[in-house]
Every structure is written in C-alpha cells, then in structure tokens.
Short mmCIF file of C-alpha atoms in Angstrom, two decimals:
data_model
loop_
_atom_site.label_atom_id
_atom_site.label_comp_id
_atom_site.label_asym_id
_atom_site.label_seq_id
_atom_site.Cartn_x
_atom_site.Cartn_y
_atom_site.Cartn_z
CA MET A 178 104.50 101.67 60.25
CA THR A 179 106.78 100.96 63.16
CA ALA A 180 104.92 101.79 66.52
CA PHE A 181 108.47 101.72 68.31
CA THR A 182 111.68 103.28 67.51
CA TYR A 183 114.65 104.89 69.24
CA ARG A 184 115.27 108.91 68.93
CA ASN A 185 118.79 110.42 70.26
CA GLY A 186 118.93 107.24 72.52
CA ARG A 187 115.37 107.29 73.97
CA LEU A 188 112.67 104.77 72.92
CA ALA A 189 109.53 106.14 71.98
CA CYS A 190 106.09 105.62 70.71
CA GLU A 191 105.34 107.32 67.76
CA ALA A 192 107.35 110.86 68.20
CA VAL A 193 106.88 110.44 72.26
CA PRO A 194 109.14 109.35 74.15
CA LEU A 195 108.43 106.50 76.74
CA GLU A 196 109.51 108.34 80.07
CA THR A 197 107.65 111.42 78.97
CA ILE A 198 104.56 109.17 79.26
CA THR A 199 105.51 107.76 82.60
CA ALA A 200 106.29 110.89 83.91
CA GLU A 201 103.15 111.64 83.26
CA VAL A 202 100.84 108.92 84.43
CA GLY A 203 103.33 106.84 86.42
CA SER A 204 104.22 103.00 85.55
CA PRO A 205 103.58 100.26 84.86
CA VAL A 206 101.33 101.53 81.80
CA TYR A 207 100.49 99.80 78.53
CA VAL A 208 101.00 102.48 75.62
CA TYR A 209 99.45 101.79 72.17
CA SER A 210 100.11 103.75 69.24
CA ALA A 211 96.60 104.83 67.59
CA GLY A 212 98.96 105.56 64.36
CA ALA A 213 100.19 101.89 63.94
CA MET A 214 96.89 100.29 64.55
CA ARG A 215 95.44 102.53 61.49
CA ALA A 216 97.88 101.92 59.68
CA ARG A 217 97.45 98.06 60.08
CA LEU A 218 94.19 97.93 59.35
CA GLU A 219 94.21 100.10 56.66
CA THR A 220 96.76 97.75 55.10
CA PHE A 221 94.13 95.04 55.18
CA GLN A 222 91.26 97.15 53.37
CA ALA A 223 93.83 98.44 50.60
CA ALA A 224 94.71 94.83 49.61
CA PHE A 225 91.28 94.03 49.65
CA ALA A 226 89.68 97.01 48.17
CA ASP A 227 88.21 96.01 45.21
CA LEU A 228 86.17 93.18 46.87
CA PRO A 229 82.74 93.53 48.99
CA ALA A 230 85.37 92.97 52.37
CA LEU A 231 84.81 94.09 56.40
CA PHE A 232 87.50 93.57 58.90
CA CYS A 233 85.60 92.98 62.10
CA TYR A 234 88.19 93.76 64.50
CA ALA A 235 88.50 90.35 67.57
CA VAL A 236 87.69 92.17 70.54
CA LYS A 237 89.06 89.59 72.36
CA ALA A 238 92.61 90.72 71.13
CA ASN A 239 92.05 93.52 73.36
CA SER A 240 89.49 94.91 74.77
CA HIS A 241 90.39 98.13 75.79
CA ILE A 242 87.43 100.69 75.01
CA ALA A 243 90.02 102.83 73.44
CA VAL A 244 91.25 100.37 71.41
CA ILE A 245 88.53 99.44 69.86
CA ARG A 246 87.84 103.09 69.18
CA THR A 247 90.45 103.89 67.39
CA LEU A 248 89.87 100.97 64.61
CA ALA A 249 86.29 101.55 64.93
CA ALA A 250 86.63 105.29 63.21
CA ALA A 251 88.93 103.98 60.39
CA GLY A 252 85.97 101.17 59.05
CA ALA A 253 86.04 98.30 61.38
CA GLY A 254 83.53 96.16 62.63
CA ALA A 255 84.13 93.97 65.81
CA ASP A 256 84.28 90.16 66.31
CA THR A 257 82.99 89.61 70.10
CA VAL A 258 81.95 86.82 71.57
CA SER A 259 80.20 87.97 74.91
CA GLY A 260 77.51 90.72 75.76
CA GLY A 261 80.34 92.52 77.23
CA GLU A 262 82.49 92.49 74.37
CA ILE A 263 79.40 93.53 72.18
CA GLU A 264 78.53 96.64 74.97
CA ARG A 265 82.28 97.55 74.55
CA ALA A 266 81.72 97.62 71.15
CA LEU A 267 79.06 99.76 71.09
CA LYS A 268 80.67 102.13 73.61
CA ALA A 269 83.48 102.15 71.41
CA GLY A 270 81.07 103.30 68.80
CA VAL A 271 81.10 100.39 65.98
CA PRO A 272 77.65 100.15 64.74
CA PRO A 273 75.01 97.07 65.36
CA GLU A 274 74.93 96.09 61.97
CA LYS A 275 78.85 95.67 61.94
CA ILE A 276 79.08 93.31 65.18
CA VAL A 277 79.39 89.49 64.83
CA PHE A 278 78.74 87.75 67.76
CA ALA A 279 80.67 84.94 68.09
CA GLY A 280 81.59 81.98 70.76
CA ILE A 281 80.52 78.98 71.58
CA ALA A 282 78.68 79.43 74.76
CA LYS A 283 76.30 82.21 74.23
CA THR A 284 73.84 82.74 77.47
CA ASP A 285 69.72 83.19 76.62
CA ASP A 286 70.32 86.86 77.90
CA GLU A 287 73.17 87.31 75.38
CA ILE A 288 71.28 86.09 72.24
CA ARG A 289 68.19 88.47 73.32
CA MET A 290 70.65 91.37 73.37
CA ALA A 291 72.00 90.57 70.16
CA LEU A 292 68.29 89.85 68.60
CA GLU A 293 67.13 93.29 70.27
CA LEU A 294 70.45 95.16 68.62
CA GLY A 295 70.08 94.14 65.57
CA ILE A 296 73.54 92.97 64.99
CA MET A 297 74.64 91.56 61.44
CA GLN A 298 74.79 88.06 62.76
CA LEU A 299 75.45 85.20 65.18
CA ASN A 300 78.00 82.65 64.41
CA VAL A 301 76.77 79.18 65.48
CA GLU A 302 78.84 76.63 66.85
CA SER A 303 76.17 73.41 67.73
CA VAL A 304 72.66 71.57 66.93
CA PRO A 305 71.83 72.72 70.41
CA GLU A 306 73.13 76.71 70.17
CA LEU A 307 70.75 76.88 66.56
CA LEU A 308 67.60 75.44 68.32
CA ARG A 309 67.81 78.04 71.64
CA ILE A 310 68.78 81.21 68.65
CA SER A 311 65.24 79.42 66.92
CA ALA A 312 63.65 79.55 69.75
CA LEU A 313 64.09 82.79 71.56
CA ALA A 314 63.74 84.61 68.18
CA ALA A 315 60.58 82.87 67.58
CA GLU A 316 59.53 84.36 71.22
CA ARG A 317 60.28 87.86 70.25
CA GLY A 318 58.28 87.32 66.58
CA SER A 319 61.99 88.07 64.87
CA ALA A 320 64.40 86.63 62.71
CA ALA A 321 68.21 85.65 63.83
CA PRO A 322 70.73 86.66 60.83
CA VAL A 323 73.15 83.19 61.88
CA ALA A 324 75.58 81.87 59.49
CA LEU A 325 76.80 78.40 60.70
CA ARG A 326 80.84 77.73 61.74
CA ILE A 327 82.13 74.98 59.84
CA ASN A 328 85.11 72.85 61.15
CA PRO A 329 87.04 71.95 57.96
CA ASP A 330 89.05 70.12 59.49
CA VAL A 331 92.38 71.50 58.29
CA ASP A 332 95.28 71.82 60.40
CA ALA A 333 96.92 75.42 60.95
CA GLY A 334 100.15 74.54 61.70
CA THR A 335 100.52 76.54 64.84
CA HIS A 336 100.69 75.61 68.40
CA ASP A 337 98.25 72.87 69.33
CA LYS A 338 95.88 74.57 71.68
CA ILE A 339 95.34 77.52 69.39
CA SER A 340 94.48 74.86 66.59
CA THR A 341 90.67 75.23 66.12
CA GLY A 342 89.98 73.92 62.18
CA ARG A 343 90.93 69.80 62.80
CA LYS A 344 87.60 67.89 63.09
CA GLU A 345 89.33 66.49 66.83
CA ASP A 346 88.70 70.52 67.69
CA LYS A 347 85.74 71.20 70.35
CA PHE A 348 85.02 74.42 67.66
CA GLY A 349 82.14 74.62 64.37
CA ILE A 350 80.27 71.92 62.82
CA PRO A 351 81.56 68.79 60.95
CA PHE A 352 81.71 69.85 57.47
CA ALA A 353 80.01 66.51 56.71
CA ASP A 354 77.22 67.47 58.88
CA ALA A 355 76.98 71.46 56.99
CA GLY A 356 74.37 70.51 54.25
CA ALA A 357 72.10 68.99 56.53
CA LEU A 358 72.38 72.03 59.00
CA TYR A 359 71.40 74.21 56.78
CA GLY A 360 68.71 72.51 55.77
CA MET A 361 67.55 72.43 59.01
CA ALA A 362 68.35 76.02 59.65
CA ALA A 363 66.25 77.29 57.13
CA SER A 364 63.44 75.33 58.13
CA LEU A 365 63.41 76.85 61.73
CA PRO A 366 61.14 79.13 62.59
CA GLY A 367 63.24 82.43 64.27
CA ILE A 368 66.26 81.30 61.96
CA GLU A 369 67.53 83.26 58.73
CA PRO A 370 70.85 81.49 56.98
CA VAL A 371 72.52 83.85 56.24
CA GLY A 372 76.57 83.18 55.61
CA LEU A 373 79.21 80.76 56.52
CA HIS A 374 81.55 81.22 58.69
CA LEU A 375 85.08 79.02 59.74
CA HIS A 376 88.23 79.82 61.61
CA ILE A 377 90.79 77.29 61.80
CA GLY A 378 93.05 78.86 64.72
CA SER A 379 95.72 82.04 65.19
CA GLN A 380 98.92 82.83 64.79
CA ILE A 381 98.93 81.01 61.05
CA THR A 382 102.06 82.29 59.35
CA THR A 383 102.08 79.95 56.34
CA LEU A 384 99.61 80.64 53.42
CA GLU A 385 98.81 76.41 53.22
CA PRO A 386 96.67 76.46 55.61
CA PHE A 387 94.63 79.50 54.57
CA ALA A 388 94.41 78.15 51.09
CA LEU A 389 93.03 74.67 52.23
CA ALA A 390 90.22 76.51 54.61
CA TYR A 391 89.29 78.66 52.08
CA ARG A 392 88.66 76.38 49.55
CA ARG A 393 86.90 74.26 51.19
CA GLY A 394 84.38 76.96 53.01
CA VAL A 395 84.11 78.33 49.04
CA GLU A 396 83.09 75.00 47.71
CA LEU A 397 80.40 74.64 50.26
CA PHE A 398 79.31 77.89 50.10
CA LYS A 399 78.16 77.76 46.32
CA ASP A 400 77.10 73.46 47.31
CA ILE A 401 74.27 75.51 49.99
CA ARG A 402 73.40 77.94 47.63
CA ARG A 403 72.84 75.39 45.23
CA SER A 404 70.48 74.05 47.63
CA GLY A 405 68.02 76.90 47.66
CA ILE A 406 69.72 78.58 50.09
CA PRO A 407 70.54 82.07 49.62
CA LEU A 408 73.56 82.76 51.73
CA ARG A 409 75.12 86.37 51.24
CA ARG A 410 77.74 86.27 53.14
CA LEU A 411 81.03 84.45 53.64
CA ASP A 412 83.06 84.62 57.08
CA LEU A 413 86.30 83.87 56.64
CA GLY A 414 87.48 84.11 60.19
CA GLY A 415 91.33 85.57 61.05
CA GLY A 416 94.21 83.67 62.68
CA PHE A 417 96.83 86.33 61.05
CA GLY A 418 100.05 85.95 62.42
CA VAL A 419 102.69 88.18 63.52
CA ARG A 420 106.73 88.94 64.04
CA TYR A 421 107.41 87.89 67.69
CA ARG A 422 111.33 86.61 66.51
CA GLN A 423 111.64 85.24 63.60
CA GLU A 424 108.23 84.85 62.01
CA GLU A 425 107.67 85.92 58.41
CA PRO A 426 103.92 86.61 58.45
CA VAL A 427 101.48 86.00 55.14
CA PRO A 428 101.49 89.82 53.60
CA PRO A 429 97.93 91.05 53.33
CA ALA A 430 98.62 91.31 49.59
CA VAL A 431 98.58 87.58 49.52
CA LEU A 432 95.84 86.89 51.57
CA ALA A 433 93.93 89.00 49.17
CA ALA A 434 95.47 87.60 45.86
CA LEU A 435 94.15 83.86 47.30
CA VAL A 436 91.01 85.36 47.97
CA LYS A 437 90.18 87.21 44.59
CA GLU A 438 91.27 84.17 43.11
CA LEU A 439 88.38 81.67 44.95
CA VAL A 440 85.43 84.05 45.37
CA GLN A 441 85.57 85.27 41.60
CA GLY A 442 81.97 85.49 40.77
CA LEU A 443 81.09 84.64 43.88
CA ASP A 444 79.12 87.58 45.09
CA ALA A 445 78.83 87.80 47.94
CA GLU A 446 80.02 90.24 51.08
CA LEU A 447 83.29 88.73 53.00
CA VAL A 448 83.97 89.01 56.59
CA PHE A 449 87.47 88.96 58.43
CA GLU A 450 88.10 89.21 62.08
CA PRO A 451 91.36 90.08 62.28
CA GLY A 452 92.72 90.53 66.41
CA ARG A 453 96.06 90.22 67.53
CA ALA A 454 97.70 91.29 63.91
CA LEU A 455 95.70 94.75 64.55
CA VAL A 456 97.37 95.80 67.78
CA ALA A 457 99.95 92.76 69.09
CA GLU A 458 102.92 94.79 67.36
CA ALA A 459 101.20 98.36 68.19
CA GLY A 460 101.54 98.09 72.40
CA ALA A 461 104.10 97.72 74.93
CA LEU A 462 103.66 97.14 78.83
CA VAL A 463 106.46 100.21 79.98
CA ALA A 464 107.47 99.62 83.97
CA THR A 465 110.26 101.25 86.25
CA VAL A 466 113.02 99.55 87.56
CA ILE A 467 112.99 99.65 91.68
CA TYR A 468 115.63 97.94 92.72
CA ARG A 469 118.77 96.31 91.25
CA LYS A 470 120.35 93.41 92.80
CA ASP A 471 123.77 92.26 91.93
CA SER A 472 124.57 88.79 92.95
#
C-alpha cells in the first residue's frame, strides 16, 4: 500500500488531504498511515505464514503509542531497549509474553520490571550483564528467560555507524565465546537460556549479509542444542531496509525463502525485529510555509 498519493493535485494520506488535517489540528504535525503500517506488517506475516514466526516491532523506530498500538492490534510484539519502552508497549496493548528486552545498559530497576512482568525474553549482551540478571532473578526466586546476543562477525554492508555485527563492534558476545558462555548461563542460578539472538545492523538492502549471519546463527543454535541446552527460540533481529532514494530493499518473500531453507527441521520459534521497515514509509512531517524570501 502506498501511504501518500496526489488526488486532484492535493497530497493525501490514504484518502485524506493533508490540508484537511492541518486545518483541523494545525502544523507542524506528523501524519501516519495506519493502513500502510498494517499492510507492511501483513506482508512480512504472510511471507512467513508457514513458519512459527513472531514479528516484534522495534519501538525505537517510532515510540508513539498510536503507532505501537496499531501494530500490536495487527499481531506484532515489541522489541524494547528501556523500561520506558516496555511501559509504552504495555500501554499500547502488547502482552508481556510478546515483549523482548534488548539493549546494552539495562538498569537493575529495568531488569526487575522485566522479571516481574514475565516478558518473553531478555537479550543479553555481555558476561557482566548475565551475572547481574542472575543475581537479581535469584534474589526474587525466579528464572530469567534469556537469549544471548551473538556477534557473528558479519559486515552488513551498510553505513559504518549502523553496522553492529562485526567483531570490532561493541554489540554482542564474540562468536567464538558463545559455546562456553551458554554453558556458564545454564549453570547460573536464576537463568534459563531459552534462545539465541543476533542483529547485524540497520538499513540492509542486500540478501548476502542476512544469509551469512543467519547461517552462522542456525549452525551455532544447533551446536548449543547438541551440547545439551534445550534452546527453543531463534531471534534473527531486524535491519530490513527501506527505500529512501534508489535503494531496492530485499522483499519479505525472498527473506522468508532463505529462512525456510536454513531452519528446515530445526523445530524452533522464530523472532524478527523490524523497525523502520514497518513505519518509515508510512509517515510524513507536514509543515506550513510562513514566509518566502526571494533573493
């Protein structure tokens, strides 16, 4: 669905002229197409319909409650990076069991909140974080469902500042250390290793980085299971690009075909975390020209 079109020379969002909106609420104003957001999510859901896949909207892409609510009503979960984002997701109607808590700097209060709510999983970035979650969960006599974020050492081929899956990037646990750390996690009080997580960057518009990272993730997932740790969830992150100028993003159906090939016979829940891919092309900032100076 195309969110913005010209109707009789007037730019409209869906069928509503933007000037009608500004006449009602003034400007500047952000205008979003709920239909476009739903359609984009449904495209992903349809492509993966024969796989046990959950799409958790990356709230950092746009944290407005109306945006989160629209996607939650269409079946999305939420990928969050703070206690505030968790609260927003809950207020927008996302149930705790569909909330992922990621981020590299979770505070004690945020970890306690996640444990008390019973969210789906906490994505763990480092050994100190794992030990802290263990202590806080053991303190309250519960088990924290965790997925270790693995750094697969894959270059996303995008802008340097939004690449997160190379070994020199600060994110995630080194691939070579993953086996030992899963063994450690399984032995800690208050920790239940439930999954494996990876995310290699944002605005990725070619299939090759996804293929390499996903393949490494699936192989490691199998190795961890063979070691005796019964992982049940593979979180493959997001990073799906959108078109700003001449980019040609990877169609969801092509991504789905790749994933189906790689996870055949795996018997695991899948999680994806699209953010801008769901909302970037659905909105516009509408402003009014006050003066025009010719010079």
